[in-house]
Coordinates of C-alpha atoms and ligand atoms in Angstrom, one line a residue:
X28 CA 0.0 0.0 0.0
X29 CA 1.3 3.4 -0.5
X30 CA 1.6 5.7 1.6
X31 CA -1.2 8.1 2.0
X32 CA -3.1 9.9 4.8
X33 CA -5.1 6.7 4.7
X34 CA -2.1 5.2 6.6
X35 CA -1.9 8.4 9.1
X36 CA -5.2 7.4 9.8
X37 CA -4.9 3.4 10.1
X38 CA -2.1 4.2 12.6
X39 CA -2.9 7.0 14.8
X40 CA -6.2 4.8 15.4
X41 CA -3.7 2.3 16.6
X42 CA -2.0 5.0 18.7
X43 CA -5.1 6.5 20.4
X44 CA -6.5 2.6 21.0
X45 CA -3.5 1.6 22.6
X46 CA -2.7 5.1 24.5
X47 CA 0.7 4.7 23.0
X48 CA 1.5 8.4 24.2
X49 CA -0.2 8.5 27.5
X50 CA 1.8 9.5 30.2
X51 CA 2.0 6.8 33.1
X52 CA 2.1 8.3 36.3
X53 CA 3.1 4.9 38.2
X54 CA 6.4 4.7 36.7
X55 CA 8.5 7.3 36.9
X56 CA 12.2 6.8 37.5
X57 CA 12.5 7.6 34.2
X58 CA 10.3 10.5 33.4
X59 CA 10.6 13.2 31.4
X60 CA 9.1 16.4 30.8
X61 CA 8.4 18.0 27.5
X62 CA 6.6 21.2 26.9
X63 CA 5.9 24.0 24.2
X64 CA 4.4 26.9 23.5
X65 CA 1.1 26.6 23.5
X66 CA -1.0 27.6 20.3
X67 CA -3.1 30.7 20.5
X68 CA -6.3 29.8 19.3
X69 CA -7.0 33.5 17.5
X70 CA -7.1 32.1 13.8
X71 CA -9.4 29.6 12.8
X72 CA -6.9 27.0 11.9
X73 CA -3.0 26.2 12.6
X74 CA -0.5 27.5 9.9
X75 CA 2.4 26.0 9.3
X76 CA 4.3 27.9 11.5
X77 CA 2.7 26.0 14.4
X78 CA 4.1 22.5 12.9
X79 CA 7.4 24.3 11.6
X80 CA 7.5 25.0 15.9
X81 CA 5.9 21.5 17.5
X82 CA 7.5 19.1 14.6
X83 CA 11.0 19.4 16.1
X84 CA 10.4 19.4 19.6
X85 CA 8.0 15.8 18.8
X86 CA 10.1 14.2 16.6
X87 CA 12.8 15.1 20.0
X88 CA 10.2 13.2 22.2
X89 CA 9.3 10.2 20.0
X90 CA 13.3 9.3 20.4
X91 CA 13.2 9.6 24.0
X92 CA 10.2 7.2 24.2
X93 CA 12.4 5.1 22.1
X94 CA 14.9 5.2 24.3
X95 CA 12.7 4.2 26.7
X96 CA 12.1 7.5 28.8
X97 CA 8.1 7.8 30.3
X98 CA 7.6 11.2 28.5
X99 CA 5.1 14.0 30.0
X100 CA 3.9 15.5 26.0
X101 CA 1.1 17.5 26.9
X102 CA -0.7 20.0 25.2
X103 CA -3.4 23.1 24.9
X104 CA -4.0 26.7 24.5
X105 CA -3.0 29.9 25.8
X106 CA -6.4 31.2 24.4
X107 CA -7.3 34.5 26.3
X108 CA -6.2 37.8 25.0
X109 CA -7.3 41.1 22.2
X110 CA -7.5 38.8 19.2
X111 CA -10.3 37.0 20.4
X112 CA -12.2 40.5 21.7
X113 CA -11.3 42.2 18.2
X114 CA -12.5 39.9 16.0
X115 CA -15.7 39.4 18.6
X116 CA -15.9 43.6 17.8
X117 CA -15.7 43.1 14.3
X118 CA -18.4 40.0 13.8
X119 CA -20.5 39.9 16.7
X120 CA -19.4 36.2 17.8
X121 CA -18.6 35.8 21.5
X122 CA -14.8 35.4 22.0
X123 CA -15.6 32.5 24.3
X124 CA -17.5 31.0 21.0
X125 CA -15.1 31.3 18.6
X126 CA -12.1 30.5 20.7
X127 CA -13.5 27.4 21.5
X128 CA -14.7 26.6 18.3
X129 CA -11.3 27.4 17.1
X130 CA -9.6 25.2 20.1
X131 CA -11.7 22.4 18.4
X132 CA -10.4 22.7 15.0
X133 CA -7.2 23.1 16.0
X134 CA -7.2 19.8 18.3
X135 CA -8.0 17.6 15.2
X136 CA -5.6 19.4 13.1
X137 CA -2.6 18.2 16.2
X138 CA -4.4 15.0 16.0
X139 CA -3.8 14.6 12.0
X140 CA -0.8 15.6 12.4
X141 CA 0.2 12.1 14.5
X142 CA 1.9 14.3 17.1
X143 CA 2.8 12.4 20.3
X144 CA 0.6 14.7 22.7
X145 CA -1.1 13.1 25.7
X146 CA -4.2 15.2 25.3
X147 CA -5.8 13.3 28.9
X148 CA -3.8 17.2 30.4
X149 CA -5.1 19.3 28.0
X150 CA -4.7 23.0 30.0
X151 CA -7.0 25.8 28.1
X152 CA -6.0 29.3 29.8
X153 CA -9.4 30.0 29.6
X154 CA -11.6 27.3 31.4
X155 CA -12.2 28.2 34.7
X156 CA -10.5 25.7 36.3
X157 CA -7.4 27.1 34.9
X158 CA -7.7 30.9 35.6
X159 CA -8.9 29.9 39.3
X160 CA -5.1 29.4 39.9
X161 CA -4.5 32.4 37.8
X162 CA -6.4 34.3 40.5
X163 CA -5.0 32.1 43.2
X164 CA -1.4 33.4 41.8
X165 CA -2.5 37.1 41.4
X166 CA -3.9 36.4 45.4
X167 CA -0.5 35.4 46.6
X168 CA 1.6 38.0 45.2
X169 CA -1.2 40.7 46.5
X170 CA -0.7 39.6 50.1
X171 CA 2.7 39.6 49.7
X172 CA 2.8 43.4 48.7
X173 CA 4.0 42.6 44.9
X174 CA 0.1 43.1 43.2
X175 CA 0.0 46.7 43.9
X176 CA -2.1 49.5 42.2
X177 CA -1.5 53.0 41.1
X178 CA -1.9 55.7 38.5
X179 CA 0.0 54.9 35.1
X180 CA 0.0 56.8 31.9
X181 CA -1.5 54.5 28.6
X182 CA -2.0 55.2 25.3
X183 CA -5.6 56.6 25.1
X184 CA -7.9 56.9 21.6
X185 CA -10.2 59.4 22.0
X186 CA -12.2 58.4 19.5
X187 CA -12.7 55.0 20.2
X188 CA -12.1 55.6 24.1
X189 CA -10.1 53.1 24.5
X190 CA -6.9 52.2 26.1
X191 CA -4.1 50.8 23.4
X192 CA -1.5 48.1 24.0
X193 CA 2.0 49.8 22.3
X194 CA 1.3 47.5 19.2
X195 CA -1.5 49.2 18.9
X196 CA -0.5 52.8 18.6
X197 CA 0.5 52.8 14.3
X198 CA 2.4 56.3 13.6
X199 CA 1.0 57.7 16.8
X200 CA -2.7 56.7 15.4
X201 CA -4.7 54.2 16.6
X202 CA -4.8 50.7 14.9
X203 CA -8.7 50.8 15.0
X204 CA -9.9 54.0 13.7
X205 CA -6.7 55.9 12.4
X206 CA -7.4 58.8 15.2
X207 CA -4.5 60.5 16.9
X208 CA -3.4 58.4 19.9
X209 CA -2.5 60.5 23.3
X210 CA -2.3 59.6 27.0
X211 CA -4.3 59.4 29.8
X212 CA -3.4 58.3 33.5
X213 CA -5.4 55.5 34.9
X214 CA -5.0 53.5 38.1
X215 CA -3.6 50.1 37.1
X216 CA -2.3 46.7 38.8
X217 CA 1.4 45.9 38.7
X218 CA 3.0 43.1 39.4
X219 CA 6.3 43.8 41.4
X220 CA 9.3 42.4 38.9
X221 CA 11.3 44.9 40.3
X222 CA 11.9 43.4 43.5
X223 CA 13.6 40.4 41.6
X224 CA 16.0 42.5 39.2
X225 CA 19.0 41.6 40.9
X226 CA 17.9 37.7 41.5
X227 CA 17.0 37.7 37.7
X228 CA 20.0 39.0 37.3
X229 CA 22.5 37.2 39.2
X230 CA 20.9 33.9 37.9
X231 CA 20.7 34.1 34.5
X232 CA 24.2 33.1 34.1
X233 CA 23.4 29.8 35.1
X234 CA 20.0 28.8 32.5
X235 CA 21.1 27.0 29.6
X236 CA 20.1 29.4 26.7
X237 CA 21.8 30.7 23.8
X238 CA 24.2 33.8 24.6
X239 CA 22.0 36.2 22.3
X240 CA 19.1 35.6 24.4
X241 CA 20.5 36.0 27.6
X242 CA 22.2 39.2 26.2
X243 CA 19.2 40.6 25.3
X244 CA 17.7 39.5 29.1
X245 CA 20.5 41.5 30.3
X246 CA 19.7 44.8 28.7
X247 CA 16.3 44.6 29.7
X248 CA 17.3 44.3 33.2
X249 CA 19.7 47.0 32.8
X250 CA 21.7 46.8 35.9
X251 CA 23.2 50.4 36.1
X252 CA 25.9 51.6 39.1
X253 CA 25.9 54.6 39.6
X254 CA 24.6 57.6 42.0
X255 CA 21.4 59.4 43.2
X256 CA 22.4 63.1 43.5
X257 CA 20.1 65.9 45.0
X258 CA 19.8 68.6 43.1
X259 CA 17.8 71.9 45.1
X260 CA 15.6 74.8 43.6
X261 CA 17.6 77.8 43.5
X262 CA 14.6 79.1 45.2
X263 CA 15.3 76.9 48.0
X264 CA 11.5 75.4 47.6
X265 CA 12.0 72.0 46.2
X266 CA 14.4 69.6 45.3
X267 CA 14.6 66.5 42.9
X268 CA 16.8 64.0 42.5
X269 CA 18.8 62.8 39.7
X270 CA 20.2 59.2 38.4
X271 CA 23.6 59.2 37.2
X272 CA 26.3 56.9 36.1
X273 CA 29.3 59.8 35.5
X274 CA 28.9 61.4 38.8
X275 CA 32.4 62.4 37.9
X276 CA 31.3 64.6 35.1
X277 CA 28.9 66.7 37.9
X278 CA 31.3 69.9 37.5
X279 CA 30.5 70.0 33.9
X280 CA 26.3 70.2 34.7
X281 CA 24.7 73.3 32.9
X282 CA 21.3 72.2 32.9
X283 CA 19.0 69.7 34.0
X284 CA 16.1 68.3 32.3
X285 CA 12.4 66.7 33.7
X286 CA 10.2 64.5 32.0
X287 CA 7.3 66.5 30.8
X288 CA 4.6 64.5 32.8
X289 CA 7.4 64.8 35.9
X290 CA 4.8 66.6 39.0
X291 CA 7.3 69.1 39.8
X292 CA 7.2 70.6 36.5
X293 CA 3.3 72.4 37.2
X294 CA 4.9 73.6 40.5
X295 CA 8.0 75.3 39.2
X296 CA 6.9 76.6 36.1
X297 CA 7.2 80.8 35.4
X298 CA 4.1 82.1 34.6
X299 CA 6.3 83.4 31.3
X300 CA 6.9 79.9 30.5
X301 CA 3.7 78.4 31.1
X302 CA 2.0 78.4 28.0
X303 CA 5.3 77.0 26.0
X304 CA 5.2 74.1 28.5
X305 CA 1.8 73.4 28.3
X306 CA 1.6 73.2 24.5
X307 CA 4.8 70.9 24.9
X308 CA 3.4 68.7 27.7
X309 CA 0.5 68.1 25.0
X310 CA 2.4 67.2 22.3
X311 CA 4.8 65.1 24.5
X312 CA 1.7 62.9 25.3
X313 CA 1.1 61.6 21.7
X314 CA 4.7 60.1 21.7
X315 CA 5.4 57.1 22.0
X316 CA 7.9 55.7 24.7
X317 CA 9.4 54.4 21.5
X318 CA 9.5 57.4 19.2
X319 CA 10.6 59.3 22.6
X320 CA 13.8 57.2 23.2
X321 CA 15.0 57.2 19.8
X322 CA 18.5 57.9 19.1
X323 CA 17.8 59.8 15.8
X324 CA 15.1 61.9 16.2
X325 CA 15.8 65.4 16.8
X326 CA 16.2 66.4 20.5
X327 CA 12.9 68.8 20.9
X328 CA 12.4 70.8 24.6
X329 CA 11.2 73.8 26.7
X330 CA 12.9 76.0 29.6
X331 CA 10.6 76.1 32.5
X332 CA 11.9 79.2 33.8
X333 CA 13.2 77.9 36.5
X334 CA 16.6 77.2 38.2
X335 CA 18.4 74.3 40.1
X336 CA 21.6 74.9 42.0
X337 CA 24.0 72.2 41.2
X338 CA 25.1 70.7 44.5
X339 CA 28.5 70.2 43.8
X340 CA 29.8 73.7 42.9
X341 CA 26.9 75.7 43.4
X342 CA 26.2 76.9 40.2
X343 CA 22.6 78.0 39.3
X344 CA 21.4 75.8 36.1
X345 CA 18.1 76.2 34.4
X346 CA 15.5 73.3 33.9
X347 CA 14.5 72.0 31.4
X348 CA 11.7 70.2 29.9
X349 CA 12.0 67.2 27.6
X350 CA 10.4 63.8 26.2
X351 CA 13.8 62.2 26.0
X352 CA 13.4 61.9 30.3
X353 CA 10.7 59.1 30.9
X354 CA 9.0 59.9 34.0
X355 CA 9.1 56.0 34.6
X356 CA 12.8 55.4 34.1
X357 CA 15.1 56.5 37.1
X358 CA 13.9 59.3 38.9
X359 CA 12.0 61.1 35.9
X360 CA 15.0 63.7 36.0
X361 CA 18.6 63.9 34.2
X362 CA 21.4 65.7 35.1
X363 CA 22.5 67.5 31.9
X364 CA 26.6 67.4 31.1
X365 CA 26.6 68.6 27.6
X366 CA 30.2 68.2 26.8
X367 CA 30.4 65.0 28.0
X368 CA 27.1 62.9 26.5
X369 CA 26.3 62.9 23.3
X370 CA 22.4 63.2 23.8
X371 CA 23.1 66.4 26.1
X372 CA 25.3 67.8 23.1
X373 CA 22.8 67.7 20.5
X374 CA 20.5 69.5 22.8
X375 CA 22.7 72.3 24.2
X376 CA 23.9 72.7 21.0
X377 CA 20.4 73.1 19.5
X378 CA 19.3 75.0 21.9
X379 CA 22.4 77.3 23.1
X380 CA 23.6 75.9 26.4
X381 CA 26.7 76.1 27.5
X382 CA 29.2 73.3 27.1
X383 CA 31.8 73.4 29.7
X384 CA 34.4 70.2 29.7
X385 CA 35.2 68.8 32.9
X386 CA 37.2 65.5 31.5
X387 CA 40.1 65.4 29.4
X388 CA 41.9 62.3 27.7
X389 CA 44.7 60.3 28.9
X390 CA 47.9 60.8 27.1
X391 CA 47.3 60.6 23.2
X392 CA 43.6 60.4 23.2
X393 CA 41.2 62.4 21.4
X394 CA 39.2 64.3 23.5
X395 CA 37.0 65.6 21.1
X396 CA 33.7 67.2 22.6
X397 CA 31.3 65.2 23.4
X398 CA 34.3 63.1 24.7
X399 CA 32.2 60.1 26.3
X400 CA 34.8 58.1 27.5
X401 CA 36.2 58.1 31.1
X402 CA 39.4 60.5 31.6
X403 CA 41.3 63.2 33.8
X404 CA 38.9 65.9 35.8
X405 CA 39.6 68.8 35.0
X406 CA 37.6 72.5 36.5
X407 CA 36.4 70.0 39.2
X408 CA 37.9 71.5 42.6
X409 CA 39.8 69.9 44.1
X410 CA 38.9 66.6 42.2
X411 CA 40.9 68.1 39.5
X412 CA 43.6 65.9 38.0
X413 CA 42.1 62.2 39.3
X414 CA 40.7 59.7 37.4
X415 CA 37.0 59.3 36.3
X416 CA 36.5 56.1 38.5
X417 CA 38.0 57.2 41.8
X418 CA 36.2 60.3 41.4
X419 CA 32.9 58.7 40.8
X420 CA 33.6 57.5 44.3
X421 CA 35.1 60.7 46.0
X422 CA 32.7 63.1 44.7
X423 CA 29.7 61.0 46.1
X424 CA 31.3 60.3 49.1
X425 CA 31.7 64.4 49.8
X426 CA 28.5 64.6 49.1
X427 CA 26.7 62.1 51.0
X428 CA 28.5 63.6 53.7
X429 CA 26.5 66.6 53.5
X430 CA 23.3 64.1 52.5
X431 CA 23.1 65.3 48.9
X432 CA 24.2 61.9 47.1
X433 CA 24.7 58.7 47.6
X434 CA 25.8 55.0 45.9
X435 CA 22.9 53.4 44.1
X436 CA 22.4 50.8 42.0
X437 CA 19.5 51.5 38.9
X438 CA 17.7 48.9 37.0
X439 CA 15.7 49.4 33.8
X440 CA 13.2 46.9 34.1
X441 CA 10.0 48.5 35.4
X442 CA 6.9 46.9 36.9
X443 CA 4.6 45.2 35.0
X444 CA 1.7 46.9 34.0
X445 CA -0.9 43.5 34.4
X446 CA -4.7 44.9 34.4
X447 CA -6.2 45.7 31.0
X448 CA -10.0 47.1 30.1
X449 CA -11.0 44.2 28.4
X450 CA -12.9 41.7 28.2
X451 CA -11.5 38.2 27.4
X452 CA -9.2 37.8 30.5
X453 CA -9.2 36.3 33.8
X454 CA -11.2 38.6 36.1
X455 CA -9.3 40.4 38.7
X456 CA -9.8 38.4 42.1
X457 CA -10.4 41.9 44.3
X458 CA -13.3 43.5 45.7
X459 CA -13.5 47.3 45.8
X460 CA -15.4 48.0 49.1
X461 CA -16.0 52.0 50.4
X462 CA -15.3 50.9 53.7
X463 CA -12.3 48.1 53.8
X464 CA -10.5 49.2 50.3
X465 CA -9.5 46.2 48.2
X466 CA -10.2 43.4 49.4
X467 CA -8.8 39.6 48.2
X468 CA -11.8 37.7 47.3
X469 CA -11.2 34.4 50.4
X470 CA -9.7 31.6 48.3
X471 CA -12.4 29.3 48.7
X472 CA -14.6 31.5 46.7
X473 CA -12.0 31.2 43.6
X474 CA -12.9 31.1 40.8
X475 CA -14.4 34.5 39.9
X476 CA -16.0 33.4 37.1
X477 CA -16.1 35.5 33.4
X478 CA -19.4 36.5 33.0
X479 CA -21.2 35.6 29.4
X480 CA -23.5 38.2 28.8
X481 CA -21.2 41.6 28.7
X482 CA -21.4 44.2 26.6
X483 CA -17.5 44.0 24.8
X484 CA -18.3 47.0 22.7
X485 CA -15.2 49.6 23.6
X486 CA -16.1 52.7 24.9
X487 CA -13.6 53.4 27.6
X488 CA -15.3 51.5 30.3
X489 CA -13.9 48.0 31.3
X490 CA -16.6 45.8 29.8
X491 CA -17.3 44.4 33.1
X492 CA -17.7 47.1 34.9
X493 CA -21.2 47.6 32.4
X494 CA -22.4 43.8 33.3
X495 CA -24.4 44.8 36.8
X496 CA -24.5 40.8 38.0
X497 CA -20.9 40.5 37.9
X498 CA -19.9 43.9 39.3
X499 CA -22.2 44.2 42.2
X500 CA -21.2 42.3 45.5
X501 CA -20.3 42.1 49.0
X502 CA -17.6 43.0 50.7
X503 CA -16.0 39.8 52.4
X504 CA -15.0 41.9 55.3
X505 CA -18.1 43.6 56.6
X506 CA -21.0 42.8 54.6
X507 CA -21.7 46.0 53.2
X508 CA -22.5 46.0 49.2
X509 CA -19.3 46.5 47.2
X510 CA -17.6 46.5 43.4
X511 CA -15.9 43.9 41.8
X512 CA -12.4 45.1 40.4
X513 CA -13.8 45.9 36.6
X514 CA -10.7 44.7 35.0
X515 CA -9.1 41.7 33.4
X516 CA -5.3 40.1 33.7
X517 CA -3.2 41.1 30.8
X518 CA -2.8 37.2 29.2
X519 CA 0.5 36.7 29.3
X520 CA 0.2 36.5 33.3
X521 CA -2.3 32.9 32.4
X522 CA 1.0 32.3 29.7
X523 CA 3.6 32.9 32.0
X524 CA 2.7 30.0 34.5
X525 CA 1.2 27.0 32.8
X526 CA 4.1 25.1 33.0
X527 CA 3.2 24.8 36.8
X528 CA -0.3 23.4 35.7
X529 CA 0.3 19.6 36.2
X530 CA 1.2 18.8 40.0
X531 CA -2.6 17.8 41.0
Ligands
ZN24 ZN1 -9.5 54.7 17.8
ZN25 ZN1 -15.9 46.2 53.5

């Protein structure tokens, strides 16, 4: 006989009679565990992509079974997320319809495919009795202090009044209706990352990945040393910190520069200067984070009219205004050393500050403003004449003697930003009470269950804050009538832990 899918079908029979690729629990000395992505179940069918990714990884656990290893193969679907909501926006079908009509296409198509899946631990992200350990996760972390909430810029269409993921925001326009993207602060869930930069960190040495990868890990981390430095209002009626890894280039500080959406800045602002800023804070909201970090866009800023007195010789410097500072990154505020930073050159070149060199080159270097490298001070007191790295040291140790500076170590990685205003998610397991404030929904109560019958239509709202049977409860505390939290988990918090799924 030749071959044909007739024989696919005469022997995957076979298989699934047999339970050739069942897992069996009794024996394990020699177990083994093999997992892959799972599929999102967005489309209507797999691609090819999906067997160009699972054809590799099964063909690695048939010879392992040959080889006579028990082998864990299981498989499913990370199926909540936009996708789903979009195309629910766009045709009317329930996400929870399509995706599992989709989930049951794309089960058969694994099937034909003769993969070696054990399909008896099947995990979809979005049955219930997965995302009540989602919730039982988020409940953990939230009475260990690392679910938090607070106010967090996002990109906002106006149009379609709507919060945007970055991917999203086309061109600074919205994806959907083409409309001019801005921002808008709302009070979001985070998830603490930042407490485990330096674990991360310090691990990742050890996890068998390629270098590239764990390159690119690194960066995102961003482990920085370097120094917080004070910096005081020349008025003497506020002060703000700065982040800075060349503490030894502090001497060459003509200006200093806050992120536009940085709360001093309404404070300090001249009533000369006010409507400049203004019209720039505007502007600076329809950036992207992207578009606002870019190396080769032109440097754009305002002058708020006021002045900081730089700490370490006393000079008055103006401030500054700019969406090259991230009010998220550091402190929101940047110490500006023109002849010594490239980014600080282009600026104070642009816009006429002065550039005043405090390093100079070793012996037979070019020193060449903006001369970026470490060197000799030079105009720096009595730091004059020492190298960049003992003065880094020095010049933070005078001043934390007068409590203007001190040693710190910076990361880049930020918190992540976990609720969304959507609808196909796991539900947020908190209740919102007047009296008690949020309140963990008691464990034994898991799982909050999505309701069917919500209006998904986007108009700025979460969807279930609309659906009155779902938002409307009590407070597990005291009794009294209270809201559930309106929002969804971002789905990559139901991706990020399924791998944990199996131990019951
Ligand atoms: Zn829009
Ligand atoms: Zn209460």
């Amino acid at each position: 006989m030749a071959y044909s899918t007739k024989t696919d079908e005469k022997w995957q029979k076979k298989w699934e009679e047999t339970g050739l690729y069942k897992f069996d629990r009794n024996n394990i000395d020699k177990k083994l565990y093999c997992l892959e992505m799972f599929s999102y179940p967005s489309g209507a069918n797999l691609h090819v992509g999906h067997w160009y990714n699972y054809g590799l990884t099964d063909s690695w656990a048939r010879l392992k079974r040959m080889q006579g290893w028990n082998v864990f193969h299981p498989q499913g679907f990370d199926a909540f997320g936009l996708p789903a909501e979009n195309y629910a926006i766009k045709t009317g079908i329930h996400p929870r319809d399509s995706t599992y009509s989709n989930i049951r296409t794309m089960e058969e198509q694994l099937r034909k495919m003769g993969a070696t899946f054990d399909w008896d631990y099947e995990v979809i992200t979005c049955d219930p009795g997965y995302y009540k350990w989602t919730q039982w996760i988020f409940l953990q972390l939230f009475k260990h202090g690392l679910a938090y909430r607070k106010k967090a810029p996002v990109n906002w269409c106006p149009s379609c009044k709507t919060v945007l993921a970055n991917e999203q925001v086309v061109d600074g326009a919205c994806e959907r209706c083409k409309n001019e993207v801005t921002k808008k602060d709302l009070t979001q869930w985070f998830f603490k990352i930042t407490e485990y930069a330096r674990e991360l960190l310090d691990c990742l040495p050890q996890l068998d990945w390629p270098e590239k990868t764990k390159k690119i890990q690194q960066n995102w981390i961003g482990r920085s040393e370097g120094a917080e430095i004070v910096f005081e209002g020349a008025d003497g009626s506020f002060s703000f910190k700065v982040f800075t890894t060349r503490a030894d280039t502090l001497y060459g500080v003509t200006y200093v520069v806050l992120a536009p959406e940085n709360e001093l800045v309404d404070k300090i602002t001249t009533p000369e200067c006010r409507d400049a800023v203004e019209q720039y804070r505007e502007q600076a909201k329809k950036q992207s984070e992207i578009e606002r970090l870019s190396t080769v866009r032109e440097k754009t800023g305002v002058f708020t009219g006021a002045y900081a007195i730089n700490p370490a010789n006393g000079d008055k410097v103006p401030i500054w205004i700019a969406d090259y500072v991230l009010a998220g990154y550091g402190t929101g505020c940047v110490m500006a050393v023109p002849a010594h930073d490239e980014r600080d050159y282009e600026f104070a070149t642009k816009f006429n500050l002065p550039i005043k060199r405090v390093i100079k080159g070793e012996e037979g270097v070019d020193d060449t403003l903006p001369f970026v490298e470490d060197g000799i001070l030079v105009d720096s007191a009595e730091f004059s004449g020492m190298g960049s790295a003992q003065a880094r040291l020095e010049i933070v140790g005078k001043l934390s003697k007068q409590g203007k500076g001190e040693l710190k170590v910076n990361y880049r990685l930020r918190d992540w930003l976990v609720s969304r205003q959507c609808y196909w998610g796991a539900p947020i397991p908190i209740i919102h009470c007047e009296e008690c404030g949020a309140v963990p929904v008691p464990e034994k109560d898991l799982p909050v269950e999505l309701p069917y019958n919500v209006e998904f239509t986007p108009d700025g709202e979460s969807p279930l804050a609309k659906c009155e049977e779902y938002i409307n409860t009590t407070c597990p505390k005291c009794g009294k009538p209270a809201k559930r939290d309106p929002d969804t988990l971002d789905t990559f918090v139901c991706s990020s832990w399924y791998f944990l799924r199996y131990p019951d």
